[in-house]
Tab-separated table of C-alpha atoms in Angstrom:
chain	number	residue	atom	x	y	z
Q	4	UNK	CA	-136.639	-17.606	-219.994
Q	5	UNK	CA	-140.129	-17.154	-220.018
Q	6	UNK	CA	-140.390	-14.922	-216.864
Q	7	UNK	CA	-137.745	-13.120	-218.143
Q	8	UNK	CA	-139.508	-12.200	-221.403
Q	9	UNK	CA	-142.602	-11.517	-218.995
Q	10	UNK	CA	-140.807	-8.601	-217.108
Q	11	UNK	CA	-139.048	-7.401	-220.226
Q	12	UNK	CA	-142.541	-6.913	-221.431
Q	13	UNK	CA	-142.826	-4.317	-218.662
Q	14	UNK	CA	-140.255	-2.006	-220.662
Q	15	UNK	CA	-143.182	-2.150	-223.235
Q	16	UNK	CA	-145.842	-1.217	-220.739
Q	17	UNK	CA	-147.552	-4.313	-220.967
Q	18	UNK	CA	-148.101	-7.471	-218.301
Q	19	UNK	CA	-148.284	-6.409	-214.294
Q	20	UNK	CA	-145.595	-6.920	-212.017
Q	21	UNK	CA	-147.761	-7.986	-209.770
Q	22	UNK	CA	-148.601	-11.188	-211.635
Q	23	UNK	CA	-144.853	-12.359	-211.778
Q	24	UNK	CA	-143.351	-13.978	-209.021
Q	25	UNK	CA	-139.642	-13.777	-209.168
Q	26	UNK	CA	-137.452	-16.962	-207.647
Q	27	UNK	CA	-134.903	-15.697	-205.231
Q	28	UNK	CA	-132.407	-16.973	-207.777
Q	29	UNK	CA	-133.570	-14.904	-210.616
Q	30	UNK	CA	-133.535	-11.979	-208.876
Q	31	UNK	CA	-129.871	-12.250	-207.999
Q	32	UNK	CA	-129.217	-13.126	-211.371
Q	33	UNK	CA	-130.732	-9.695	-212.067
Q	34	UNK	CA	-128.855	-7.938	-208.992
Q	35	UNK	CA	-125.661	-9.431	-210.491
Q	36	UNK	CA	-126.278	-8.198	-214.557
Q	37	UNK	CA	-126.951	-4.970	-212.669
Q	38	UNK	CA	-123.401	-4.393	-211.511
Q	39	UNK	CA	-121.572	-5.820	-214.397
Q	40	UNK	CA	-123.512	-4.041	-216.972
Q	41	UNK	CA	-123.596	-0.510	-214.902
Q	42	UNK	CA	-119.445	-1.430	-214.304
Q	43	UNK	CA	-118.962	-1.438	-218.247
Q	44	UNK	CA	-121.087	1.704	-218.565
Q	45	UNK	CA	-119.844	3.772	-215.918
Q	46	UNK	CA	-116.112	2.408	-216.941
Q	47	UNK	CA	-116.891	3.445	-220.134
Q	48	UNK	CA	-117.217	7.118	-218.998
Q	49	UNK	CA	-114.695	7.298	-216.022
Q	50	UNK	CA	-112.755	5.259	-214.388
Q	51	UNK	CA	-113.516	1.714	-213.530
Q	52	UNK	CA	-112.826	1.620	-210.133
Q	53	UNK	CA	-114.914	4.846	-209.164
Q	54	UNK	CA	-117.596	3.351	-211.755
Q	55	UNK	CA	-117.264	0.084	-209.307
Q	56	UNK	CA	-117.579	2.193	-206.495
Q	57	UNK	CA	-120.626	4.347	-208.089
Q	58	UNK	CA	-122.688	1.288	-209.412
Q	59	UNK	CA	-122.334	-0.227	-206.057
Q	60	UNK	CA	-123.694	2.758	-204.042
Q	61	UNK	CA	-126.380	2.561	-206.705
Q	62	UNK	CA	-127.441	-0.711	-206.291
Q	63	UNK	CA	-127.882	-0.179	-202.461
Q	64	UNK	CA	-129.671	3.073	-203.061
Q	65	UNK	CA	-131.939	1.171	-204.826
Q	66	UNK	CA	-132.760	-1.672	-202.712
Q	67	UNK	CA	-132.922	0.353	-199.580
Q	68	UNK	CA	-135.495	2.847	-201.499
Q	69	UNK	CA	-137.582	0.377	-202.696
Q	70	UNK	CA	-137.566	-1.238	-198.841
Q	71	UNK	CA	-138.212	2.024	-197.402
Q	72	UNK	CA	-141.090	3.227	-199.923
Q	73	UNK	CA	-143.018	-0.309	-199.249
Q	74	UNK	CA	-142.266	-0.106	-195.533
Q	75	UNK	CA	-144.049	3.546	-195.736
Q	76	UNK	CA	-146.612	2.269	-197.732
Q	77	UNK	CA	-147.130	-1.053	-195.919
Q	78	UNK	CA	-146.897	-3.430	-198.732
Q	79	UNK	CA	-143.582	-4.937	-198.257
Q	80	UNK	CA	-144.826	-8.228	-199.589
Q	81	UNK	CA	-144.395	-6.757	-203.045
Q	82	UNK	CA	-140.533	-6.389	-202.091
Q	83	UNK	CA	-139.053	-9.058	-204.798
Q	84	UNK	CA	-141.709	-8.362	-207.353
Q	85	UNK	CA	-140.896	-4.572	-207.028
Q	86	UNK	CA	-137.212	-4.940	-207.090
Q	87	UNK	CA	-136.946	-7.613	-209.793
Q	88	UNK	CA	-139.362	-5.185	-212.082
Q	89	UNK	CA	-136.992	-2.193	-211.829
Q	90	UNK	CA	-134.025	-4.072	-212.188
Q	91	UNK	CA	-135.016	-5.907	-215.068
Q	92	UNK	CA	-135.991	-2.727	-216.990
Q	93	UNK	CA	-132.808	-0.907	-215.690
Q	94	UNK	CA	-130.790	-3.794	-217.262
Q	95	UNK	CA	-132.374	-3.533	-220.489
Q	96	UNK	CA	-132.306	0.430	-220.459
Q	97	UNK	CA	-128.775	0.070	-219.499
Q	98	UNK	CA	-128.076	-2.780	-222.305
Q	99	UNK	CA	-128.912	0.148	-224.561
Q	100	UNK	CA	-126.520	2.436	-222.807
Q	101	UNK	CA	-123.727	0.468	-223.286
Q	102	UNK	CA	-124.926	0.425	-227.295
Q	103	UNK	CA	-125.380	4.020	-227.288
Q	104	UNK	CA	-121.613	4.379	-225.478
Q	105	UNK	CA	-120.384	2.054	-228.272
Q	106	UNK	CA	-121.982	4.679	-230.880
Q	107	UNK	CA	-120.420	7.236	-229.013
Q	108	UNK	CA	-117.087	6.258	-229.550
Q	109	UNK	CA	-118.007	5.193	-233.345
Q	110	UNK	CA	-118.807	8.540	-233.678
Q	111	UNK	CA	-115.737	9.811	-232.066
Q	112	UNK	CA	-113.683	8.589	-234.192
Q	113	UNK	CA	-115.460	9.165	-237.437
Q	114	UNK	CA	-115.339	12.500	-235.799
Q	115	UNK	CA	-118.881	13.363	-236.483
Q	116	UNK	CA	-119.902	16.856	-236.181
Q	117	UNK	CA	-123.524	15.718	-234.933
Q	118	UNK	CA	-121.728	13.465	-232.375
Q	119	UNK	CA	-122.889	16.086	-229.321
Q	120	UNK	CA	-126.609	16.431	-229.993
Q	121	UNK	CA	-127.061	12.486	-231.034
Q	122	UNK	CA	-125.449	11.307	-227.828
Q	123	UNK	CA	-127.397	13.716	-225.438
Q	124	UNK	CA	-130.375	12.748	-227.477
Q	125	UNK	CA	-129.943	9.142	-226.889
Q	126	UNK	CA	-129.364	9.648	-223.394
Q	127	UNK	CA	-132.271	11.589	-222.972
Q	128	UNK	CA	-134.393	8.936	-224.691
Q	129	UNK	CA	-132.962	6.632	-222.403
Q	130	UNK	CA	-133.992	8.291	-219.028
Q	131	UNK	CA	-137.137	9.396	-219.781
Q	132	UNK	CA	-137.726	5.577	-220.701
Q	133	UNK	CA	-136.696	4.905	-217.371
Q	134	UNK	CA	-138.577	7.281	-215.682
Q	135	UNK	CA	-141.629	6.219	-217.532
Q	136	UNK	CA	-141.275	2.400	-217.178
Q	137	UNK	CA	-140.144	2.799	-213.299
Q	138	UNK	CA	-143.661	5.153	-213.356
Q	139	UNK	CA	-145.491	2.231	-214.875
Q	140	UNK	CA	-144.017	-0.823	-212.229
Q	141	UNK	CA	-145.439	1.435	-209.500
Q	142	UNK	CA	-148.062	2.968	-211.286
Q	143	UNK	CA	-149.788	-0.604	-211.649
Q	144	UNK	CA	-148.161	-2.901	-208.942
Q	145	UNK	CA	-148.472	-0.183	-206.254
Q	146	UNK	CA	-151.525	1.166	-207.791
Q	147	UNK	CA	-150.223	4.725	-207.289
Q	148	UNK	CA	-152.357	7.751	-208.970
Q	149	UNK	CA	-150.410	8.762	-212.455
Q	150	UNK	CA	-148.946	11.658	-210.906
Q	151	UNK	CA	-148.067	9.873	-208.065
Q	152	UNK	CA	-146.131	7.384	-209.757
Q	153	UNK	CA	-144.515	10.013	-211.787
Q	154	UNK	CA	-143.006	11.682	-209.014
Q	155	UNK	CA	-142.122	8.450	-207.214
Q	156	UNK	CA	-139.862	7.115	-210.219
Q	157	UNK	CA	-138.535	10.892	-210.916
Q	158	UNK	CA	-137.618	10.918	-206.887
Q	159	UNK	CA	-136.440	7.134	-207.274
Q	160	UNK	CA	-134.017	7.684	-210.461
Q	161	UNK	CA	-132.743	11.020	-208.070
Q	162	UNK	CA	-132.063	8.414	-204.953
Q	163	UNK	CA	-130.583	5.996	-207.246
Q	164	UNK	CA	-128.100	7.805	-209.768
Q	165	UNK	CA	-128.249	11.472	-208.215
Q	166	UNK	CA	-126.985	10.762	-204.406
Q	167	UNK	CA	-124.527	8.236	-205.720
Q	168	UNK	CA	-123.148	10.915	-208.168
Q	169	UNK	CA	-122.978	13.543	-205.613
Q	170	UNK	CA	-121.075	11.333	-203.239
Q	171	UNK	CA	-118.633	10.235	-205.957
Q	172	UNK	CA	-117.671	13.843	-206.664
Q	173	UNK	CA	-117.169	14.867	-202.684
């Protein structure tokens, strides 16, 4: 519980990925609340086997980025610490998805004429988080320049949820 409150701490911008060393149980832990949470999302807003499908391609996006990018970069040492860091953030972000999906459909039925605007809003909120946290992780474990690490989590969250969504509509 306690390194899992450590790498949460990372959605805050505090603590260093590279101090936490992940067990090769916790991190499929992580790999597994990945898929069921992004299945309840994604099934939320199309159907659940094509969310199945989507979340899956997702989850191998990601792992195969980050094992290219540290490949590139020559630091595949940092492999779990990397991967557990994203997807411990991603869970969390997407914890609050499934909240702001829920609110969605309260909404929906209340029929709130603000409905539009608040759930676009959230959902903005929510990537930019990402992008920013995912910026962070590489930003200190990686010790990537600012900009750098900017445009690495922008081009990551593109591999990760843009390719996927692009093959699920061919």
């Amino acid at each position: 519980m306690n390194l899992l409150i450590k790498y949460l701490s990372l959605c805050w911008f505090k603590n260093n990925p590279a101090d936490l060393f992940p067990s090769k149980s916790f991190m499929w832990k992580t790999v597994v609340f990945y898929l069921i949470s992004g299945i309840i999302v994604e099934g939320l807003i199309a159907d659940p086997a094509d969310g199945s499908l989507e979340v899956s391609l997702r989850a191998i996006m990601a792992l195969s980025s980050i094992a290219l990018l540290l490949l590139i970069i020559k630091k595949r040492h940092y492999f779990s610490q990397l991967f557990t860091a994203i997807f411990i953030c991603e869970n969390f972000i997407m914890t609050l998805a499934i909240g702001a999906e829920a609110l969605d459909f309260v909404m929906v039925m209340n029929h709130n004429e603000y409905r539009e605007i608040i759930s676009i809003s959230l959902a903005v909120l929510l990537v930019s988080w990402y992008i920013a946290i995912v910026s962070y992780i590489f930003r200190q474990l990686l010790e990537f320049k600012m900009s750098t690490s900017i445009i690495s989590a922008f081009s990551y969250f593109i591999l990760t949820y843009g390719i996927p969504m692009l093959f699920m509509d061919i």
